[in-house]
XYZ file of C-alpha atoms in Angstrom:
513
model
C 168.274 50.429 -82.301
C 166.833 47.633 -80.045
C 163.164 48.857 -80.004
C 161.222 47.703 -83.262
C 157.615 46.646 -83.403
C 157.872 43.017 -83.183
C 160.028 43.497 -79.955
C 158.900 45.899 -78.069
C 160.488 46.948 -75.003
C 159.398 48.718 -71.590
C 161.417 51.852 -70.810
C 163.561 49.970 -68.084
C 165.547 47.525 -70.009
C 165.126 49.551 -73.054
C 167.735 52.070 -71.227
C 170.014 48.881 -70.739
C 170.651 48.456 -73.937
C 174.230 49.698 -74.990
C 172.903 52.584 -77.114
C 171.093 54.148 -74.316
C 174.494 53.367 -72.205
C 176.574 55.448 -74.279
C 174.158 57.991 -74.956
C 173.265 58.446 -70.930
C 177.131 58.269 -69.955
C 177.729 61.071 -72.781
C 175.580 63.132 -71.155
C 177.045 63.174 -68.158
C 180.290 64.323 -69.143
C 179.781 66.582 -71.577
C 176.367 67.910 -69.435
C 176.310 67.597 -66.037
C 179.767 68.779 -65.479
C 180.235 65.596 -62.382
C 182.798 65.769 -59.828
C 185.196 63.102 -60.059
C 184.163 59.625 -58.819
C 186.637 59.469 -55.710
C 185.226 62.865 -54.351
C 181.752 61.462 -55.061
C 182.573 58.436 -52.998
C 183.916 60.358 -50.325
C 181.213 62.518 -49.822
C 178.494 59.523 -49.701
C 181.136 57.430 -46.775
C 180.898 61.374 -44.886
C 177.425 61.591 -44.797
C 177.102 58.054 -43.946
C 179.002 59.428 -40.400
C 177.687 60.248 -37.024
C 179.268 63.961 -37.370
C 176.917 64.523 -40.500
C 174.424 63.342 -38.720
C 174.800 66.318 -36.058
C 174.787 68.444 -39.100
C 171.693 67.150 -40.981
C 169.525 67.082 -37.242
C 170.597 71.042 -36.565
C 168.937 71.794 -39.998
C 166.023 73.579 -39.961
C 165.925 75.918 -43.060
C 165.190 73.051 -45.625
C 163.247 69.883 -45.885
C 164.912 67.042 -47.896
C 161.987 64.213 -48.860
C 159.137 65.519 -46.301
C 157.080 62.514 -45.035
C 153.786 64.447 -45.531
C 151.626 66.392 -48.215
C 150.124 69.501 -48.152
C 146.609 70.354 -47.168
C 144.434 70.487 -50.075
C 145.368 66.690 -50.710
C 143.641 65.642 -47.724
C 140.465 68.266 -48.481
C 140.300 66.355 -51.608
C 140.250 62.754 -50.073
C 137.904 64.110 -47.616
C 135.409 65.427 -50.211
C 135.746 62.131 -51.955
C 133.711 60.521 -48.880
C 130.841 62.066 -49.265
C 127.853 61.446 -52.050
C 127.975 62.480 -55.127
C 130.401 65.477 -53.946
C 132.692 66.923 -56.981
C 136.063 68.219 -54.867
C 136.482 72.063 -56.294
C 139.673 74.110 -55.293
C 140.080 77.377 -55.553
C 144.044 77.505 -57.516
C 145.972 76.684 -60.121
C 145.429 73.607 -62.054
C 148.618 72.405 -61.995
C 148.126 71.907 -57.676
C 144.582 69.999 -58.831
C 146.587 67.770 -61.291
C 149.088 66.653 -58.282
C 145.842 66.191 -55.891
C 144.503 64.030 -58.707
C 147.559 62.469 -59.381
C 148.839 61.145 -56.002
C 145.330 59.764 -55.316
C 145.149 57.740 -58.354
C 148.450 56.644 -58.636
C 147.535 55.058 -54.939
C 144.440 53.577 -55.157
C 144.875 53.144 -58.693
C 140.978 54.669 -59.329
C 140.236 57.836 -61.038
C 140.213 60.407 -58.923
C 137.994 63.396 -60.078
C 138.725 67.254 -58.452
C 138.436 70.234 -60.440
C 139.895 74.029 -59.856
C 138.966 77.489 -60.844
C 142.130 77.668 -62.741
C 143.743 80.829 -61.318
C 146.361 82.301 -63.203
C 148.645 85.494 -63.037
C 145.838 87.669 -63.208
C 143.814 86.341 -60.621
C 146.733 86.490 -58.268
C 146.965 90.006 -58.880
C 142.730 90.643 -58.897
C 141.637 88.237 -56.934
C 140.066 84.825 -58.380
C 136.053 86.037 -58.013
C 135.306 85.526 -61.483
C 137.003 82.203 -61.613
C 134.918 80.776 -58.624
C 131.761 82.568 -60.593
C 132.792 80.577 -63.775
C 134.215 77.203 -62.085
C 130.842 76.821 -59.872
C 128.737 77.196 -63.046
C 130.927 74.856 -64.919
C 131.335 72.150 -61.749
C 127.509 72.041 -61.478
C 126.166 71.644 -65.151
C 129.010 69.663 -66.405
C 129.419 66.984 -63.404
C 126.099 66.675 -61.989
C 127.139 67.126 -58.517
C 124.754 66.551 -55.285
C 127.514 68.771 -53.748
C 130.637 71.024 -54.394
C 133.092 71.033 -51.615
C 135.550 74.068 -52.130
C 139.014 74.291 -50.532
C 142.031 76.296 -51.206
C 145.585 76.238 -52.837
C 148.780 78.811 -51.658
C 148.060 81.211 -54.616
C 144.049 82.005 -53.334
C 145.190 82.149 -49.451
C 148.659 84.340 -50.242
C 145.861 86.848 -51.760
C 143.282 86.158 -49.353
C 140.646 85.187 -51.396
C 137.088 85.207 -48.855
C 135.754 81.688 -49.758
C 132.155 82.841 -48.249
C 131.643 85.673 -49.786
C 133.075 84.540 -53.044
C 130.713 81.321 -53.031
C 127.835 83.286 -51.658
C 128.428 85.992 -55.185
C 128.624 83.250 -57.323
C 125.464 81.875 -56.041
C 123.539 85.232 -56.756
C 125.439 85.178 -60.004
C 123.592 81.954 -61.169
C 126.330 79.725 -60.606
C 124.174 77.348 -58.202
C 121.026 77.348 -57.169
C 120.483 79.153 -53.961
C 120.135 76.168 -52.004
C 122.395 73.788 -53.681
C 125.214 72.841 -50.986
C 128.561 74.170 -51.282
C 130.339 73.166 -47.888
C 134.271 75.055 -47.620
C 137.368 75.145 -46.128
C 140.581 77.252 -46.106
C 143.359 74.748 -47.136
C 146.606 76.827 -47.327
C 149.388 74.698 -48.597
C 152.297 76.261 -47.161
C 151.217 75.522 -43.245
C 150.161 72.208 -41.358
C 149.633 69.181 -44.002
C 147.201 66.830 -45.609
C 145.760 65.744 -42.176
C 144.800 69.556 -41.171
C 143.574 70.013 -44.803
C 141.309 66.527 -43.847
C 139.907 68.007 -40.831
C 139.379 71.715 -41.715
C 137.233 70.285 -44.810
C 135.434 67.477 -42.684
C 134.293 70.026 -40.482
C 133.442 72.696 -43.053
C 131.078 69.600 -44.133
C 129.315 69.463 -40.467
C 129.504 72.896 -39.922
C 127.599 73.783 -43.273
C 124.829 71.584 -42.568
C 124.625 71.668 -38.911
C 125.024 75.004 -38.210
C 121.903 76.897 -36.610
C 120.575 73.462 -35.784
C 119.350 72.232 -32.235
C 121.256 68.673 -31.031
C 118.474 66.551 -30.428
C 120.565 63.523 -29.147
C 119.474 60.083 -30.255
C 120.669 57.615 -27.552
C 122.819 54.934 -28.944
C 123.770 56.373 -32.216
C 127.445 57.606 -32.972
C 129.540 59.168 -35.664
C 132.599 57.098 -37.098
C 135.172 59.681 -38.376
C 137.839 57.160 -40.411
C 140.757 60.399 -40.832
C 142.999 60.520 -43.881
C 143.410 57.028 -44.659
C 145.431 55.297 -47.639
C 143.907 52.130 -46.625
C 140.098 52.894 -46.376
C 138.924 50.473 -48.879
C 139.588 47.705 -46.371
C 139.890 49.680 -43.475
C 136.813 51.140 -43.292
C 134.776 48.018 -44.660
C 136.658 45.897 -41.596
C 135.411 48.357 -39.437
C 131.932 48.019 -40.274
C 132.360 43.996 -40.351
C 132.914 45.090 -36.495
C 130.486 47.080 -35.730
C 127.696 45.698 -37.799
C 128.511 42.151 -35.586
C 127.947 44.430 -32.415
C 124.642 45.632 -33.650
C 125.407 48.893 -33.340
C 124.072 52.206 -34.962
C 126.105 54.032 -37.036
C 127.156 56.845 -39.575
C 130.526 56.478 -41.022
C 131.519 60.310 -41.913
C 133.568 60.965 -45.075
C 133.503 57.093 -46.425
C 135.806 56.706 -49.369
C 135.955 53.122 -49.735
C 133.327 52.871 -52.252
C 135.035 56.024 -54.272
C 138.199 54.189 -54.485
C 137.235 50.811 -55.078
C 134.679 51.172 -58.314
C 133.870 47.680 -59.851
C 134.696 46.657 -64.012
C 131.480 46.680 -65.148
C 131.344 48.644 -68.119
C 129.798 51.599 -66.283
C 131.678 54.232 -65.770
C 131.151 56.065 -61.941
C 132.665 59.632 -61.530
C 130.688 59.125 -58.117
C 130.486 55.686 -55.863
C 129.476 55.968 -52.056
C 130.181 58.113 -50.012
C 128.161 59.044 -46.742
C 124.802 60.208 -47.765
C 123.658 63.754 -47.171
C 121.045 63.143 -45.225
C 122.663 60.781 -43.013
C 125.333 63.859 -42.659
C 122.495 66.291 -41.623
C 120.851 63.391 -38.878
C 124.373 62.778 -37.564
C 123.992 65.942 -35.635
C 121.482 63.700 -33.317
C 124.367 61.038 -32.741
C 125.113 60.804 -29.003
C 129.158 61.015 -29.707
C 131.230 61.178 -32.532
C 134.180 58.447 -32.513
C 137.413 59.621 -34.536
C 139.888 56.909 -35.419
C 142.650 59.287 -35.941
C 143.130 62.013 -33.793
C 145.466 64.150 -35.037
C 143.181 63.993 -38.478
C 139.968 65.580 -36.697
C 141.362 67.755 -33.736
C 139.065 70.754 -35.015
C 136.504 68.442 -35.455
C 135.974 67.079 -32.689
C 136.033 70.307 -30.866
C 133.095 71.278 -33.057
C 131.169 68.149 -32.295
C 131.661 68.709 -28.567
C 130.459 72.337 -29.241
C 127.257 71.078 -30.867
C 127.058 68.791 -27.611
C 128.057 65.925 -28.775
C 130.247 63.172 -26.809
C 133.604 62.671 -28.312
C 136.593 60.110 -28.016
C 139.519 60.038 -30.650
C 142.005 57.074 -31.085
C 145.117 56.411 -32.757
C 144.700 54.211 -35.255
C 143.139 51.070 -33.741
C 145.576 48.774 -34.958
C 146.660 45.286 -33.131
C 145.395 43.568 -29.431
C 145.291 46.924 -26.890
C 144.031 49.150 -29.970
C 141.285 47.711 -30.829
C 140.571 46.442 -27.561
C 140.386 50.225 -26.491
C 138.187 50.719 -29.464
C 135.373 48.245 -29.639
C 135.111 48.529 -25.792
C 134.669 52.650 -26.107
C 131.525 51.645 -28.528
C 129.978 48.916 -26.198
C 130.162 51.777 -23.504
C 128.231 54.647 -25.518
C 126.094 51.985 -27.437
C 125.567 49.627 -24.512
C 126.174 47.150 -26.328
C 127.972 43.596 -25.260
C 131.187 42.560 -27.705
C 129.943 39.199 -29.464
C 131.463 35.938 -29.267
C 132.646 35.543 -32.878
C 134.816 39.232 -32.270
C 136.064 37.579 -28.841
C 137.402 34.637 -31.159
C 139.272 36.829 -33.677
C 140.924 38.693 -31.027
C 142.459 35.489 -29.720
C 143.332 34.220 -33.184
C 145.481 37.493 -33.652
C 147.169 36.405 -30.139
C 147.590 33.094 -31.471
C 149.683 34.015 -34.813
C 151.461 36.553 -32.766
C 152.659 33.818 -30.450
C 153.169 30.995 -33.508
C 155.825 33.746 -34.741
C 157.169 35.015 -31.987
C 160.828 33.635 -32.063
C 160.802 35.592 -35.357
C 159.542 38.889 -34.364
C 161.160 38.998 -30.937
C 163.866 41.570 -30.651
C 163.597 43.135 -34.450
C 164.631 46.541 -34.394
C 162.617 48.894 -36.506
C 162.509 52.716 -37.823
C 158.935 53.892 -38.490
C 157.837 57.078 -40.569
C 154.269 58.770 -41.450
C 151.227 60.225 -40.067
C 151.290 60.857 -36.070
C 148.447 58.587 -35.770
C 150.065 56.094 -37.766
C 153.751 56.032 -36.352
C 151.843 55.823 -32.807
C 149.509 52.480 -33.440
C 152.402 51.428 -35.588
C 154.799 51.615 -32.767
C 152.312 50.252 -30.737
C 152.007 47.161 -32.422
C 155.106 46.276 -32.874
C 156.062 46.102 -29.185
C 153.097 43.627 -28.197
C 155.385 41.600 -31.128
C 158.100 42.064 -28.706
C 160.126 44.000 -31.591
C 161.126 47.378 -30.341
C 161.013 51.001 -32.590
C 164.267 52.663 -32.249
C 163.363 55.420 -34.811
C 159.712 57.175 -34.878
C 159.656 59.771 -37.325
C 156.321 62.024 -38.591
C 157.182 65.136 -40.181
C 154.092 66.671 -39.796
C 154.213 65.587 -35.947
C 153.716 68.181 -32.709
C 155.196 68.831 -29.718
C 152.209 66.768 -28.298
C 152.808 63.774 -30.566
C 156.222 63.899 -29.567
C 155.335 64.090 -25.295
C 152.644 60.893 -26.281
C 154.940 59.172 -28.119
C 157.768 59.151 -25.643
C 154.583 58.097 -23.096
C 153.690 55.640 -24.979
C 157.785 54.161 -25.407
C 158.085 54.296 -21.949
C 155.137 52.007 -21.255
C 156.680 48.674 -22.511
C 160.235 47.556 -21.818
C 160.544 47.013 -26.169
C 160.681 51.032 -26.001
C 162.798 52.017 -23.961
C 165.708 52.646 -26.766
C 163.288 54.315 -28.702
C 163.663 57.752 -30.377
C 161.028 60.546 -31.492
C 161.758 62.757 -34.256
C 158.566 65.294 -35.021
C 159.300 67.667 -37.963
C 161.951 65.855 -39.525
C 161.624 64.295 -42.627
C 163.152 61.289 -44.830
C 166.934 62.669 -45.619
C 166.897 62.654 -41.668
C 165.906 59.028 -41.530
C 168.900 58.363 -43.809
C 171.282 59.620 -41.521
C 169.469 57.263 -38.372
C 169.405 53.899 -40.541
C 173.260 54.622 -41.369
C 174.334 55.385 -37.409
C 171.770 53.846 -35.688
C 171.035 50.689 -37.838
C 167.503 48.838 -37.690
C 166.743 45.427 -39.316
C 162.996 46.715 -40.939
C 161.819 50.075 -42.086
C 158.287 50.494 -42.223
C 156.325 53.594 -43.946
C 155.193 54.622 -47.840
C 156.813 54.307 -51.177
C 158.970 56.728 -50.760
C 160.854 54.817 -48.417
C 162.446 52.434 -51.388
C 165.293 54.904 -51.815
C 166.388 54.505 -48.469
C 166.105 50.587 -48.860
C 168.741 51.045 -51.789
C 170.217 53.537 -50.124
C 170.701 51.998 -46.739
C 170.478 48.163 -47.005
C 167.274 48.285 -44.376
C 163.947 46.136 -45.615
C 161.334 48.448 -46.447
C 157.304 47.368 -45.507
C 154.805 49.231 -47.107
C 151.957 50.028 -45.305
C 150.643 53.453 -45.191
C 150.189 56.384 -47.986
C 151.275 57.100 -50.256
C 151.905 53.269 -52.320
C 152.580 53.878 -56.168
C 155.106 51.209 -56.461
C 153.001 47.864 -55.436
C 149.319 47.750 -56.056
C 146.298 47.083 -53.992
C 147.576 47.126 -50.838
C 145.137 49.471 -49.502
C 142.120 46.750 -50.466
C 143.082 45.118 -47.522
C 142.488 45.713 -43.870
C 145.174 47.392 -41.614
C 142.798 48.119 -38.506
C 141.232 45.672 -36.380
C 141.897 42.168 -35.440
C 142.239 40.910 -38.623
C 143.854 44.049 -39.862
C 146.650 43.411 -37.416
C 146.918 40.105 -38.692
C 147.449 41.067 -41.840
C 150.322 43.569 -40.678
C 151.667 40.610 -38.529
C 151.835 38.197 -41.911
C 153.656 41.235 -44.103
C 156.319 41.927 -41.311
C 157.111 38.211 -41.229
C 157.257 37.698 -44.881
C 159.528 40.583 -45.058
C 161.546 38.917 -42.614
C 161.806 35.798 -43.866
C 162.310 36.943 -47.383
C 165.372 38.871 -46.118
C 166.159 35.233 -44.680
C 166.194 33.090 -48.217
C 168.082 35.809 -49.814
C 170.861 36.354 -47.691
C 170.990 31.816 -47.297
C 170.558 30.867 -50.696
C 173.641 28.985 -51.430
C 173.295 25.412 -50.375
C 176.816 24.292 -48.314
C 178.048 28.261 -48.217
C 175.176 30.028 -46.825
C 172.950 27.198 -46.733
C 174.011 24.804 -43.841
C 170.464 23.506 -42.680
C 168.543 23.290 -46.155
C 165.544 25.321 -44.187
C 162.172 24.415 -45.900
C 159.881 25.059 -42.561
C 160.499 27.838 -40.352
């Protein structure tokens, strides 16, 4: 055998090796019982075809490859933003594991959650004396501040009372009395990470606001960031922003500390986070500012109800974006947009106009969160490159209308296409009929690069295959640089390998572009 302990080899080309080849192609015949090679190959050329394309769009009783997760994932990453907050949900622990899982294999940080470890017999009773157990466990094993409980499909399908339940484990012993346990009802089976985001954000407010009187502080607003793969930069870029404006603010649910713990040789189950008590005085904020706003719809409908102002954006990303942005902050904070911003913004028009021969005309497909798709989309038209394909499973009828709004508004959209609720085998059959030169979403996207031919960009959650994307900036001015420099290298990667034969492909010997 090739492996031995002076030459040790990584799974990939250890499955090259001609053992492995024989053993792997035995399997299949004697195993998987395959259909012979010419109807495989005529089956891939079919669904390559506009008339399986008809087919695969009129499906609607499966999901192939959904671009979206379900909504305890994002009750989890919310959690994660706040101090010293242990994430507890109320299921199985094989759904915690995947929470856990996904996270870290993104942001490449350990990402701490526990459950109350429902099994058959809670399903059938009820899972009281799991929460009873779990919140005992949580609180003397992890040394919480705070618990923040959400749900899994097996506690909602039962309809497990996370109140009640929470409020018996308290007179149980579990937790002190006063000790803050902040919930949400997560079910998996409906809506997706994002909802799961914003039902546990404002289960947060609600728990420590409720009751309370708004006493507005003039000046002061709330910064919600939204379910965010890329809050490590993102969120530090933002306050580079508004820390340059002078403004006062409280960043809600801040994971970039959580996510990004140093090598020090101390270990921190907890890092960050938005303090408690700055939670409990951001009921005095004058307005409450979400960056995504399909991530905080409930939200923001509570902060309005606590009389709050509110404005919601979609992902301020690029020139009009964060233009819209930083101007909505000088208006509540009355304060002016400095000089040294003023300069960054024109630097971003400057690269965008140094490239431009390169980015004009590039046709694109586009898949993710609504918010993201939409500043995504965005973007790429002030780059004069033009979205044909816009695709966010877990998108509305509303994303849809503002979407086709927001195509309309620039001659770059106007072959655009919306697809809300369809998901990534759907995307196969666009690329294949309705070609693009760049695909930009998550990892998952890298079998329909092999699949399809079409350049994927990775720039939004979930990224397992590359790693530390997400320490760097998406939003702002220099966040939309850095977009601007990873479309173009894509490009002009694609470039070198399809001219690098000097005389055949070759014909100028290109060293500057």
């Amino acid at each position: 055998m090739p492996q031995s302990a002076e030459k040790v080899l990584d799974h990939a080309p250890l499955f090259r090796e001609p053992e492995y080849r024989q053993m792997l192609a035995e399997k299949k015949i004697n195993f998987e019982c395959p259909h012979p090679d010419q109807v495989v190959a005529d089956q891939r050329e079919f669904t390559q075809s506009w008339e399986y394309r008809e087919k695969n769009l009129a499906r609607n009783a499966l999901v192939v490859n959904p671009a979206k997760a379900c909504q305890p994932l994002g009750a989890v990453f919310a959690a994660a933003g706040f101090e010293r907050t242990m994430s507890f949900v109320h299921g199985s622990q094989g759904c915690v594991a995947y929470y856990r899982s996904h996270l870290s294999r993104h942001f490449k940080e350990p990402s701490s959650a526990v459950s109350s470890s429902m099994t058959e017999d809670a399903a059938v009773f009820g899972g009281l004396k799991n929460m009873i157990d779990g919140l005992a466990n949580t609180y003397k094993l992890y040394d919480p501040k705070m618990i923040a409980v959400s749900t899994t499909c097996m506690a909602e399908v039962i309809g497990d009372d996370l109140h009640s339940f929470i409020e018996n484990a308290r007179d149980e012993g579990s937790v002190p009395h006063d000790f803050d346990v902040p919930f949400a009802h997560t079910p998996a089976f409906v809506g997706s990470h994002v909802d799961g985001y914003d039902s546990m954000v404002k289960g947060v407010l609600e728990h420590f606001w409720n009751g309370k009187e708004h006493a507005e502080v003039a000046g002061n607003i709330n910064i919600i960031p939204g379910f965010d793969g890329f809050c490590v930069g993102n969120n530090r870029e933002l306050k580079r922003l508004l820390d340059l404006m002078d403004v006062s603010y409280t960043f809600i649910q801040d994971a970039s500390d959580q996510y990004d713990t140093p090598s020090d040789g101390e270990y921190r189950m907890y890092d960050g986070g938005t303090k408690i008590e700055d939670v409990k005085a951001a009921l005095n904020a004058e307005a409450t500012i979400s960056l995504q706003h399909y991530n905080t719809r409930k939200t923001l409908e509570y902060c309005e109800e606590v009389g709050q102002a509110t404005a919601s954006f979609r992902y301020p990303l690029g020139i009009q974006a964060t233009d819209e942005f930083l101007m909505k902050v000088s208006e509540i904070c009355g304060k002016e947009i400095p000089e040294a911003i003023r300069l960054e913004r024109g630097r971003l028009v400057d690269a965008m106009a140094d490239s431009q021969s390169w980015l004009h005309g590039k046709k694109y497909a586009i898949y993710g969160d609504p918010d993201f798709v939409y500043a995504m989309a965005r973007f790429i038209m002030e780059t004069g490159g033009e979205p044909i394909h816009c695709l966010a499973t877990n998108g509305t009828k509303a994303w849809e209308a503002e979407m086709k709004e927001l195509l309309a508004s620039s001659p770059f959209g106007k072959d655009g296409q919306v697809w809300a609720g369809k998901d990534l085998w759907t995307m196969r059959s666009l690329l294949f009929t309705e070609p693009v030169d760049l695909l930009i979403g998550n990892s998952y996207g890298k079998y329909l690069e092999r699949d399809t031919g079409k350049p994927l960009i990775r720039l939004t959650f979930p990224i397992f295959d590359r790693h530390h994307h997400h320490r760097f900036p998406l939003m702002g001015y220099q966040g939309g640089l850095r977009v601007l420099t990873t479309i173009l290298d894509k490009i002009f990667d694609k470039l070198d390998r399809e001219t690098s034969e000097t005389g055949v492909t070759d014909f100028s010997y290109d060293l500057t572009r």
